[in-house]
Amino acid sequence: GHATPVYPASGDLNSPSIARAVHQSLDSLLPSVPERYREDYRKKCQILSRREALEWIHRPANQEQIDQARRTLIYDELFLMELGVGLKREHARHTLHSVPMKVDEILDKRIRRLFPFDLTDDQNKVITEVCADMARPRPMNRLLQGDVGSGKTVVALYAALLAVGHHKQVAIMAPTEILAEQHFLAIDKFLIDSKVKHVLIKGGITGKQRAEVLQQIKEGEFGIIVGTQALLQKDLEFKDLALVVVDEQHKFGVRQRQTIRSKELAPHYLVMTATPIPRTLAMTVFGDLDISTINHLPPGRSPIKTHWVKPEKLTGAYGFIREHVNQGEQVYFVYPRVAESEKDPENEETIFDGDSPGGNGQLKAAITEYEKLKNDIFPEFTVGLLHGQMDAQQKQQTMDDFRRHKIDILVATVVIEVGVDVPNATIMVIEHAEQFGLAQLHQLRGRIGRGKKQSFCFLFGEAKTEEAVRRLEMMVKSNDGFRIAEEDLAIRGPGEFFGTSQHGLPDLKIANLIRDIDLLRMAQREAFALAKQDPRLKAKENQQLRKELIKQFGKDMLLVDVG
């Protein structure tokens, strides 16, 4: 007639053995548990003391004690996480200094003249927020999120030209060479009638040519420098770096991003992502960044029509594709693997959910299917191949050929997930769609729908689990990246959404960011207020919290200015 805690078995210890050990040691250990919160604070937040909470969770007398103990421990976990975020925010606001760069009417007109179209209301709103940040003497720390194709690059270029207008330098960093090249080409197109000097740093630049370019950057000859993490190399010195733009920043580690900031004056920092971030995660992972959102696509874009194609309907889908290629349109075929082998280095690029009945070895692979599509299914068309194991030059050549329509059908792995922009590509086929996570399916789909013609996404695959069915049905139902992100978070949970190793998101033991959203909001409000009041946690009553934070975050607490 009383509640008995169940402990997950561990190694050689079964659940009853762990329960006995906890029961025997609880009384002797509880007196040594330090308290983190004052009594008046506990009353205000309706939480127990740490000792009470731990005693009641391990030895509850009734359901009410279980509920109160759980609430206290959940709040405590969320509060510590939000306090870490709040301290980062305060540190960035008060201890780092940047060059203030104001925009006036003349500079604004000069920048806008370079865009051959009117900016959308969303873009103008975000530009106003960015300009307000860059006018201050402390570094901007802003996250710009918007669906694939919503026009984030135009906002980033406006910010870059504002810095260049003040005779400063800008670094634009992308996670892959293909995406860096894509940004460079887009910028190059807009700057065709401008005197702004810009350069792309990539693996192919070596020897004397590289030394010359590095010297020019050091002397400040180039205003905009685009590249991958090659921009972080020690031999690359900027003369006067005032703005860093990072695209798809969750693909960079925290320490990598910090390298480019360790200067006397911190540059302003604009982070862009096409992976819409649910509010719950934005409050945790990106709580120290101000968030701007582009909600709407530019006018003239038709929503992509998505269909889940089961094996028996393949022939019809191939006929549909043939018809559209005959009309001069282009197609992507995306596969989760490069080759049909158990050990495939590129499968690290993909989220596998293990739905394939025969294991990954039976998945269709890009190289094999490329031969089949080229020789058997579409022999009348030009078929190309692109995957992560090709060298940079091969990849670049293939993408250039696809852009110039020398290739009708491009067979690829998820190496095309971010940044490839070919307006004439109107059909995306994702093979083994059940193997991909929702966010990744949405990213891949975003490679099409960039021109004026109607675009189609075909999800080929058989879903063997409820989760896989839920993912594919969501893709058919919605084009809204934010709705898809919320669903993805609900299916996979926060730890998997970005990967905790990249974000320093703590391994939450009892709290759940979705279920406990109300406690998360309260914890954030209280934690941010404390961080503002005592940004170094020097007050006597905050010493225990300080110890706990250092224990939990360790040296990462030193990286307080990195988004």
XYZ file of C-alpha atoms in Angstrom:
563
model
C 0.000 0.000 0.000
C 2.962 2.410 -0.365
C 4.927 3.744 -3.337
C 8.149 1.937 -4.232
C 10.727 3.659 -6.447
C 11.913 1.590 -9.426
C 15.572 2.107 -10.335
C 16.863 1.159 -13.799
C 19.193 -1.859 -13.518
C 22.827 -0.994 -14.075
C 25.609 -3.444 -15.015
C 25.598 -6.269 -12.479
C 23.180 -4.485 -10.134
C 19.477 -5.248 -10.442
C 16.727 -2.810 -9.430
C 16.020 -4.288 -5.928
C 19.774 -4.211 -5.053
C 19.981 -0.511 -5.988
C 16.784 0.202 -4.004
C 18.313 -1.520 -0.914
C 21.575 0.457 -1.223
C 19.691 3.765 -1.563
C 17.394 2.928 1.378
C 20.342 1.995 3.643
C 22.404 5.100 2.845
C 19.665 7.741 2.584
C 19.548 8.736 6.271
C 23.317 9.105 6.575
C 23.694 11.063 3.301
C 20.732 13.479 3.458
C 22.247 15.753 6.189
C 25.212 16.482 3.886
C 23.016 17.714 0.975
C 23.654 21.476 0.581
C 20.710 23.843 0.062
C 20.753 26.045 -3.048
C 17.790 28.352 -2.426
C 16.694 30.632 0.443
C 13.506 29.722 2.288
C 11.587 32.795 1.067
C 12.561 31.949 -2.521
C 11.358 28.339 -2.097
C 8.000 29.600 -0.792
C 7.640 32.002 -3.714
C 8.370 29.246 -6.297
C 6.468 26.577 -4.322
C 9.382 24.158 -4.164
C 10.780 21.971 -1.369
C 14.226 22.067 0.161
C 16.752 19.834 -1.652
C 16.851 17.410 1.289
C 13.095 17.059 1.399
C 12.841 16.626 -2.360
C 15.495 13.885 -2.401
C 13.989 12.105 0.578
C 10.465 12.203 -0.844
C 11.498 11.073 -4.326
C 13.333 8.032 -2.884
C 11.009 7.342 0.072
C 7.571 8.837 -0.614
C 4.699 8.415 1.826
C 2.012 9.264 -0.729
C 1.361 10.552 -4.270
C 1.403 14.178 -3.130
C 4.999 13.819 -1.892
C 6.023 12.224 -5.224
C 4.457 15.113 -7.179
C 6.048 17.813 -5.011
C 9.476 16.151 -5.099
C 9.328 15.763 -8.883
C 8.268 19.410 -9.334
C 11.181 20.599 -7.164
C 13.795 18.473 -8.935
C 12.495 19.445 -12.394
C 12.540 23.140 -11.474
C 16.042 22.840 -10.019
C 17.386 21.202 -13.188
C 15.787 23.792 -15.479
C 16.822 26.723 -13.257
C 20.495 25.694 -13.322
C 20.412 25.319 -17.105
C 18.746 28.728 -17.573
C 21.124 30.362 -15.085
C 24.042 29.192 -17.243
C 22.341 30.735 -20.289
C 21.493 33.939 -18.398
C 25.068 34.427 -17.196
C 26.357 34.021 -20.781
C 23.919 36.688 -21.880
C 24.913 39.147 -19.148
C 28.613 38.573 -19.749
C 28.247 39.271 -23.474
C 26.244 42.419 -22.723
C 28.517 43.959 -20.132
C 32.093 42.773 -20.551
C 32.551 42.665 -24.349
C 32.973 45.779 -26.464
C 32.367 46.243 -30.175
C 32.607 48.971 -32.772
C 29.232 50.778 -32.987
C 28.172 51.165 -36.638
C 25.133 53.325 -37.366
C 23.183 53.370 -40.590
C 22.058 56.681 -42.094
C 19.725 57.410 -44.990
C 22.542 57.716 -47.558
C 24.160 54.373 -46.600
C 20.753 52.662 -46.473
C 19.948 53.852 -50.022
C 23.384 52.800 -51.294
C 22.901 49.280 -49.897
C 19.296 48.833 -51.108
C 20.244 49.983 -54.616
C 22.241 46.744 -55.008
C 19.158 44.514 -54.627
C 17.153 44.180 -57.867
C 13.882 43.786 -55.903
C 11.999 45.308 -52.993
C 12.700 43.676 -49.638
C 9.783 41.954 -47.894
C 8.193 43.361 -44.721
C 9.826 40.529 -42.721
C 13.277 41.329 -44.143
C 12.856 45.049 -43.372
C 11.748 44.284 -39.795
C 14.814 42.057 -39.204
C 17.160 44.633 -40.801
C 15.804 47.270 -38.369
C 16.604 44.908 -35.434
C 20.094 44.151 -36.782
C 20.873 47.852 -37.373
C 19.783 48.724 -33.812
C 22.151 46.018 -32.463
C 25.108 47.095 -34.616
C 24.695 50.747 -33.559
C 25.554 49.816 -29.954
C 29.071 49.551 -28.478
C 28.431 45.959 -27.322
C 28.428 42.985 -29.685
C 25.259 41.973 -31.447
C 24.456 38.356 -30.588
C 21.469 37.634 -32.825
C 19.966 34.475 -34.281
C 18.189 34.904 -37.612
C 15.853 32.027 -38.339
C 13.725 31.595 -41.398
C 12.560 28.769 -43.580
C 14.617 27.575 -46.525
C 14.447 30.227 -49.281
C 12.976 32.980 -47.073
C 15.716 35.507 -47.910
C 18.095 35.349 -44.925
C 21.160 35.884 -47.185
C 19.848 39.320 -48.228
C 19.584 40.367 -44.554
C 23.109 39.055 -43.861
C 24.477 40.945 -46.891
C 22.760 44.166 -45.740
C 24.514 43.782 -42.332
C 27.811 43.027 -44.090
C 27.534 46.124 -46.305
C 26.718 48.244 -43.252
C 30.053 47.098 -41.727
C 31.940 47.625 -45.013
C 30.357 51.097 -45.239
C 32.190 51.840 -41.972
C 35.473 50.562 -43.529
C 35.399 47.336 -41.505
C 35.741 43.661 -42.481
C 33.152 40.885 -42.432
C 33.616 37.097 -42.200
C 30.825 34.879 -43.554
C 31.271 31.282 -42.429
C 29.432 28.215 -43.783
C 29.760 24.546 -42.761
C 30.616 23.164 -46.230
C 32.551 24.354 -49.291
C 29.423 23.940 -51.438
C 27.452 26.260 -49.147
C 30.342 28.754 -48.864
C 30.564 28.847 -52.678
C 26.789 29.297 -52.866
C 26.949 32.329 -50.543
C 29.871 33.774 -52.490
C 28.042 33.446 -55.833
C 24.898 35.071 -54.373
C 26.952 37.957 -52.926
C 28.938 38.285 -56.169
C 25.682 38.633 -58.148
C 24.427 41.456 -55.884
C 27.786 43.266 -55.803
C 28.293 43.311 -59.577
C 27.910 47.139 -59.700
C 29.701 47.744 -56.398
C 33.308 48.499 -55.473
C 33.185 46.197 -52.430
C 36.044 43.694 -52.684
C 35.130 40.163 -51.611
C 36.945 36.834 -51.646
C 36.188 33.138 -51.178
C 38.646 31.124 -49.064
C 38.530 27.442 -50.042
C 40.679 24.331 -49.987
C 41.839 24.793 -53.597
C 43.744 28.009 -52.765
C 47.298 26.971 -51.817
C 50.902 28.089 -51.932
C 51.768 31.520 -53.319
C 48.147 32.341 -54.227
C 47.002 31.630 -50.656
C 49.841 33.679 -49.136
C 48.869 36.641 -51.350
C 45.175 36.457 -50.426
C 46.009 36.164 -46.681
C 48.277 39.206 -46.942
C 45.501 41.199 -48.659
C 43.031 40.226 -45.889
C 45.588 41.221 -43.238
C 46.021 44.607 -44.928
C 42.258 45.122 -45.139
C 41.956 45.021 -48.949
C 38.988 42.657 -48.839
C 35.811 43.837 -47.134
C 33.869 40.534 -47.219
C 35.626 37.205 -46.670
C 33.561 34.051 -47.276
C 34.666 30.537 -46.329
C 34.246 27.426 -44.219
C 35.959 26.851 -40.881
C 39.133 27.570 -42.874
C 38.434 31.153 -41.687
C 39.415 29.983 -38.193
C 42.948 28.942 -39.153
C 45.729 30.646 -37.207
C 47.492 32.036 -40.294
C 44.391 34.036 -41.317
C 44.479 37.480 -39.724
C 41.886 40.209 -40.237
C 42.845 43.859 -40.206
C 39.583 45.086 -38.714
C 36.935 42.398 -38.299
C 33.643 43.911 -37.111
C 30.975 41.354 -38.108
C 30.840 37.546 -38.224
C 27.935 35.837 -39.998
C 27.647 32.094 -39.376
C 25.243 29.997 -41.420
C 23.754 26.763 -40.067
C 25.751 27.342 -36.876
C 24.649 24.121 -35.140
C 27.090 22.360 -37.479
C 30.009 24.118 -35.720
C 31.244 23.234 -32.247
C 31.165 25.892 -29.517
C 34.970 26.104 -29.321
C 35.295 26.515 -33.102
C 32.912 29.453 -33.036
C 34.735 31.005 -30.101
C 38.081 31.106 -31.944
C 36.987 33.859 -34.302
C 35.843 36.014 -31.391
C 38.921 36.031 -29.182
C 40.083 39.516 -30.208
C 40.399 42.761 -28.267
C 37.136 44.158 -29.683
C 34.508 41.449 -30.169
C 32.866 41.483 -33.589
C 29.111 41.667 -33.918
C 27.691 38.190 -34.404
C 24.802 37.132 -36.663
C 23.846 33.455 -36.680
C 21.545 32.128 -39.415
C 19.599 28.901 -39.493
C 17.053 27.389 -41.861
C 16.211 24.781 -39.216
C 13.323 26.559 -37.489
C 13.756 26.316 -33.743
C 10.758 25.508 -31.554
C 10.179 28.067 -28.805
C 11.088 25.599 -26.056
C 14.534 24.984 -27.553
C 15.055 28.634 -28.421
C 14.638 29.423 -24.703
C 17.311 26.912 -23.743
C 19.892 26.389 -26.462
C 19.708 29.946 -27.826
C 18.502 31.784 -24.725
C 21.546 34.061 -24.789
C 20.834 35.218 -28.346
C 18.230 37.732 -29.446
C 16.022 36.017 -32.005
C 14.747 37.451 -35.302
C 12.394 35.466 -37.508
C 11.466 35.700 -41.184
C 8.021 34.105 -41.196
C 7.013 34.421 -44.848
C 8.574 33.390 -48.139
C 9.120 36.077 -50.799
C 6.107 36.625 -53.122
C 5.782 34.375 -56.159
C 6.878 31.158 -54.439
C 4.328 28.321 -54.759
C 4.169 25.820 -51.873
C 5.872 22.538 -52.790
C 3.483 19.615 -53.338
C 4.673 16.569 -51.391
C 3.618 12.960 -52.044
C 4.519 9.746 -50.197
C 5.125 7.177 -52.952
C 4.892 3.499 -51.970
C 6.710 0.800 -54.033
C 3.656 -0.124 -56.137
C 3.382 3.493 -57.418
C 7.044 3.879 -58.514
C 6.403 3.393 -62.244
C 3.850 6.222 -62.262
C 6.278 8.516 -60.406
C 9.065 7.772 -62.926
C 6.646 8.632 -65.778
C 5.772 11.949 -64.093
C 9.484 12.771 -63.678
C 10.227 11.893 -67.336
C 7.453 14.232 -68.493
C 8.869 17.173 -66.487
C 12.490 16.586 -67.552
C 11.288 16.533 -71.170
C 9.872 20.012 -70.484
C 13.364 21.227 -69.503
C 13.110 20.864 -65.695
C 15.740 19.242 -63.422
C 15.535 16.619 -60.679
C 17.355 15.546 -57.494
C 17.426 11.905 -56.347
C 18.707 11.741 -52.746
C 19.910 8.534 -51.038
C 20.892 7.980 -47.402
C 24.077 6.070 -48.292
C 26.999 6.375 -50.712
C 27.728 2.675 -51.201
C 26.130 -0.618 -50.247
C 28.516 -1.519 -47.457
C 28.057 -1.813 -43.709
C 30.790 0.750 -42.985
C 29.946 3.912 -44.822
C 31.789 7.064 -43.670
C 29.100 9.325 -45.078
C 26.257 7.862 -43.057
C 27.429 10.178 -40.287
C 25.787 12.956 -42.314
C 22.399 11.292 -41.956
C 19.992 10.553 -39.149
C 19.094 6.875 -39.303
C 16.084 5.652 -37.408
C 16.701 1.971 -38.070
C 13.392 1.272 -39.808
C 14.995 -0.765 -42.576
C 14.146 -4.444 -41.936
C 17.450 -5.708 -43.286
C 19.640 -3.138 -41.554
C 21.565 -0.381 -43.337
C 23.313 -2.886 -45.626
C 20.075 -3.325 -47.616
C 19.449 0.368 -48.183
C 19.669 1.537 -51.764
C 22.947 3.376 -52.203
C 23.710 6.407 -54.375
C 26.490 4.842 -56.500
C 24.505 1.700 -57.418
C 21.275 3.600 -58.052
C 23.116 6.193 -60.138
C 24.132 3.410 -62.549
C 20.564 2.055 -62.610
C 18.928 5.476 -63.197
C 21.510 6.373 -65.860
C 21.455 3.108 -67.810
C 18.036 1.525 -67.192
C 15.414 4.054 -66.065
C 16.391 7.386 -67.672
C 18.937 6.484 -70.411
C 17.704 9.436 -72.547
C 18.784 12.026 -69.923
C 22.115 13.184 -68.495
C 22.499 11.807 -64.959
C 25.173 13.118 -62.524
C 26.479 11.880 -59.149
C 27.423 13.894 -56.040
C 28.492 12.583 -52.615
C 30.699 13.522 -49.675
C 33.537 11.129 -50.535
C 34.311 12.954 -53.789
C 37.088 15.528 -53.581
C 36.172 19.217 -53.370
C 37.001 19.901 -57.031
C 34.824 17.015 -58.287
C 31.928 18.156 -56.085
C 32.281 21.731 -57.304
C 32.437 20.660 -60.968
C 29.307 18.485 -60.602
C 27.356 21.284 -58.918
C 28.446 23.778 -61.599
C 27.324 21.340 -64.329
C 23.946 20.932 -62.589
C 23.526 24.711 -62.212
C 24.311 25.194 -65.921
C 21.858 22.432 -66.868
C 24.529 20.155 -68.315
C 22.987 17.553 -65.938
C 19.230 16.765 -65.964
C 19.081 14.432 -62.953
C 21.464 14.714 -59.999
C 21.878 11.626 -57.798
C 23.208 12.708 -54.413
C 23.523 11.976 -50.723
C 22.668 14.531 -48.020
C 25.734 16.514 -49.056
C 23.116 18.716 -50.824
C 21.145 19.222 -47.592
C 22.082 22.860 -47.121
C 22.658 25.719 -49.467
C 22.407 24.327 -52.997
C 20.292 26.722 -55.033
C 19.234 25.697 -58.568
C 15.937 27.456 -59.474
C 15.323 25.127 -62.454
C 15.305 22.020 -60.181
C 11.597 21.371 -59.567
C 11.488 17.742 -58.388
C 13.102 16.211 -55.306
C 12.985 12.432 -54.858
C 14.068 11.203 -51.411
C 14.729 7.454 -51.421
C 14.249 5.596 -48.112
C 12.559 8.726 -46.789
C 11.644 6.779 -43.641
C 15.356 6.754 -42.724
C 15.600 10.530 -42.349
C 14.587 12.799 -39.490
C 11.837 15.370 -40.081
C 14.118 18.412 -39.992
C 16.410 16.813 -42.551
C 13.518 15.893 -44.868
C 12.330 19.509 -44.685
C 15.849 20.824 -45.409
C 16.192 18.532 -48.429
C 12.785 19.544 -49.740
C 13.877 23.174 -49.430
C 16.401 22.678 -52.239
C 13.503 22.970 -54.717
C 10.682 25.486 -55.085
C 13.142 28.309 -55.753
C 11.872 29.248 -59.208
C 8.460 30.235 -60.565
C 7.364 26.741 -61.643
C 5.390 24.385 -59.394
C 7.740 22.013 -57.519
C 7.136 18.461 -56.286
C 8.756 16.352 -53.555
C 8.364 12.551 -53.722
C 9.069 10.541 -50.568
C 9.934 6.984 -51.689
C 9.798 4.409 -48.910
C 7.894 2.083 -46.641
C 7.512 3.127 -43.007
C 7.728 0.190 -40.581
C 7.177 2.099 -37.337
C 4.543 4.527 -36.046
C 7.190 7.235 -35.756
C 8.233 6.875 -39.397
C 4.579 7.008 -40.538
C 4.078 10.136 -38.393
C 7.108 11.822 -39.981
C 6.140 11.091 -43.587
C 2.499 12.081 -43.041
C 3.653 15.379 -41.479
C 5.776 16.127 -44.568
C 2.800 15.507 -46.880
C 0.557 17.668 -44.681
C 2.735 20.734 -44.072
C 5.289 23.055 -45.693
C 5.588 25.127 -42.495
C 9.097 24.694 -41.104
C 8.099 25.852 -37.607
C 5.232 23.370 -37.364
C 7.544 20.623 -38.644
C 10.217 21.595 -36.088
C 7.707 21.371 -33.208
C 6.642 17.911 -34.403
C 10.278 16.852 -34.817
C 11.040 17.953 -31.264
C 7.995 16.058 -29.968
C 9.049 12.865 -31.815
C 12.795 12.898 -31.119
C 13.109 14.862 -27.893
C 15.443 17.819 -27.309
C 18.664 15.822 -26.836
C 18.515 14.555 -30.403
C 17.136 17.703 -32.038
C 20.554 19.287 -32.568
C 22.872 16.870 -30.786
C 23.847 17.778 -27.236
C 27.582 17.667 -27.935
C 27.309 20.692 -30.238
C 25.174 22.784 -27.958
C 26.169 22.033 -24.416
C 22.513 21.258 -23.724
C 22.682 19.407 -20.407
C 21.586 15.807 -20.224
C 18.291 16.421 -18.422
C 17.586 13.576 -16.002
C 14.055 14.400 -14.891
C 12.876 17.518 -16.741
C 11.239 17.378 -20.161
C 11.371 20.586 -22.211
C 8.033 19.937 -23.873
C 5.998 18.621 -20.942
C 7.485 21.070 -18.423
C 7.245 24.248 -20.525
C 5.495 26.222 -17.731
C 8.240 25.404 -15.218
C 10.838 26.199 -17.909
C 9.329 29.664 -18.405
C 9.321 30.319 -14.661
C 12.898 29.011 -14.287
C 14.091 31.230 -17.135
C 12.407 34.332 -15.692
C 13.932 33.765 -12.239
C 17.365 32.706 -13.538
C 17.683 35.716 -15.871
C 16.671 38.075 -13.045
C 19.387 36.585 -10.801
C 22.003 36.743 -13.591
C 21.212 40.441 -14.058
C 21.378 41.165 -10.317
C 24.556 39.129 -9.606
C 26.270 38.334 -12.948
C 29.302 36.725 -11.262
C 27.339 34.971 -8.493
C 29.500 36.631 -5.845
C 26.764 37.113 -3.218
C 27.069 34.816 -0.198
C 23.622 33.234 -0.749
C 24.582 32.341 -4.360
C 27.830 30.483 -3.587
C 26.201 27.049 -3.733
C 24.663 27.819 -7.127
C 28.054 29.019 -8.365
C 29.718 25.756 -7.270
C 26.975 23.711 -8.900
C 27.227 25.600 -12.203
C 30.995 25.161 -12.389
C 30.554 21.461 -11.583
C 27.915 21.083 -14.309
C 29.360 23.223 -17.098
C 33.062 23.112 -16.162
C 35.341 25.074 -18.477
C 32.453 25.838 -20.816
C 31.402 28.534 -18.353
C 34.449 30.424 -19.661
C 32.952 30.439 -23.166
C 30.280 32.800 -21.984
C 30.161 35.017 -25.076
C 29.543 32.305 -27.651
C 26.067 31.754 -29.057
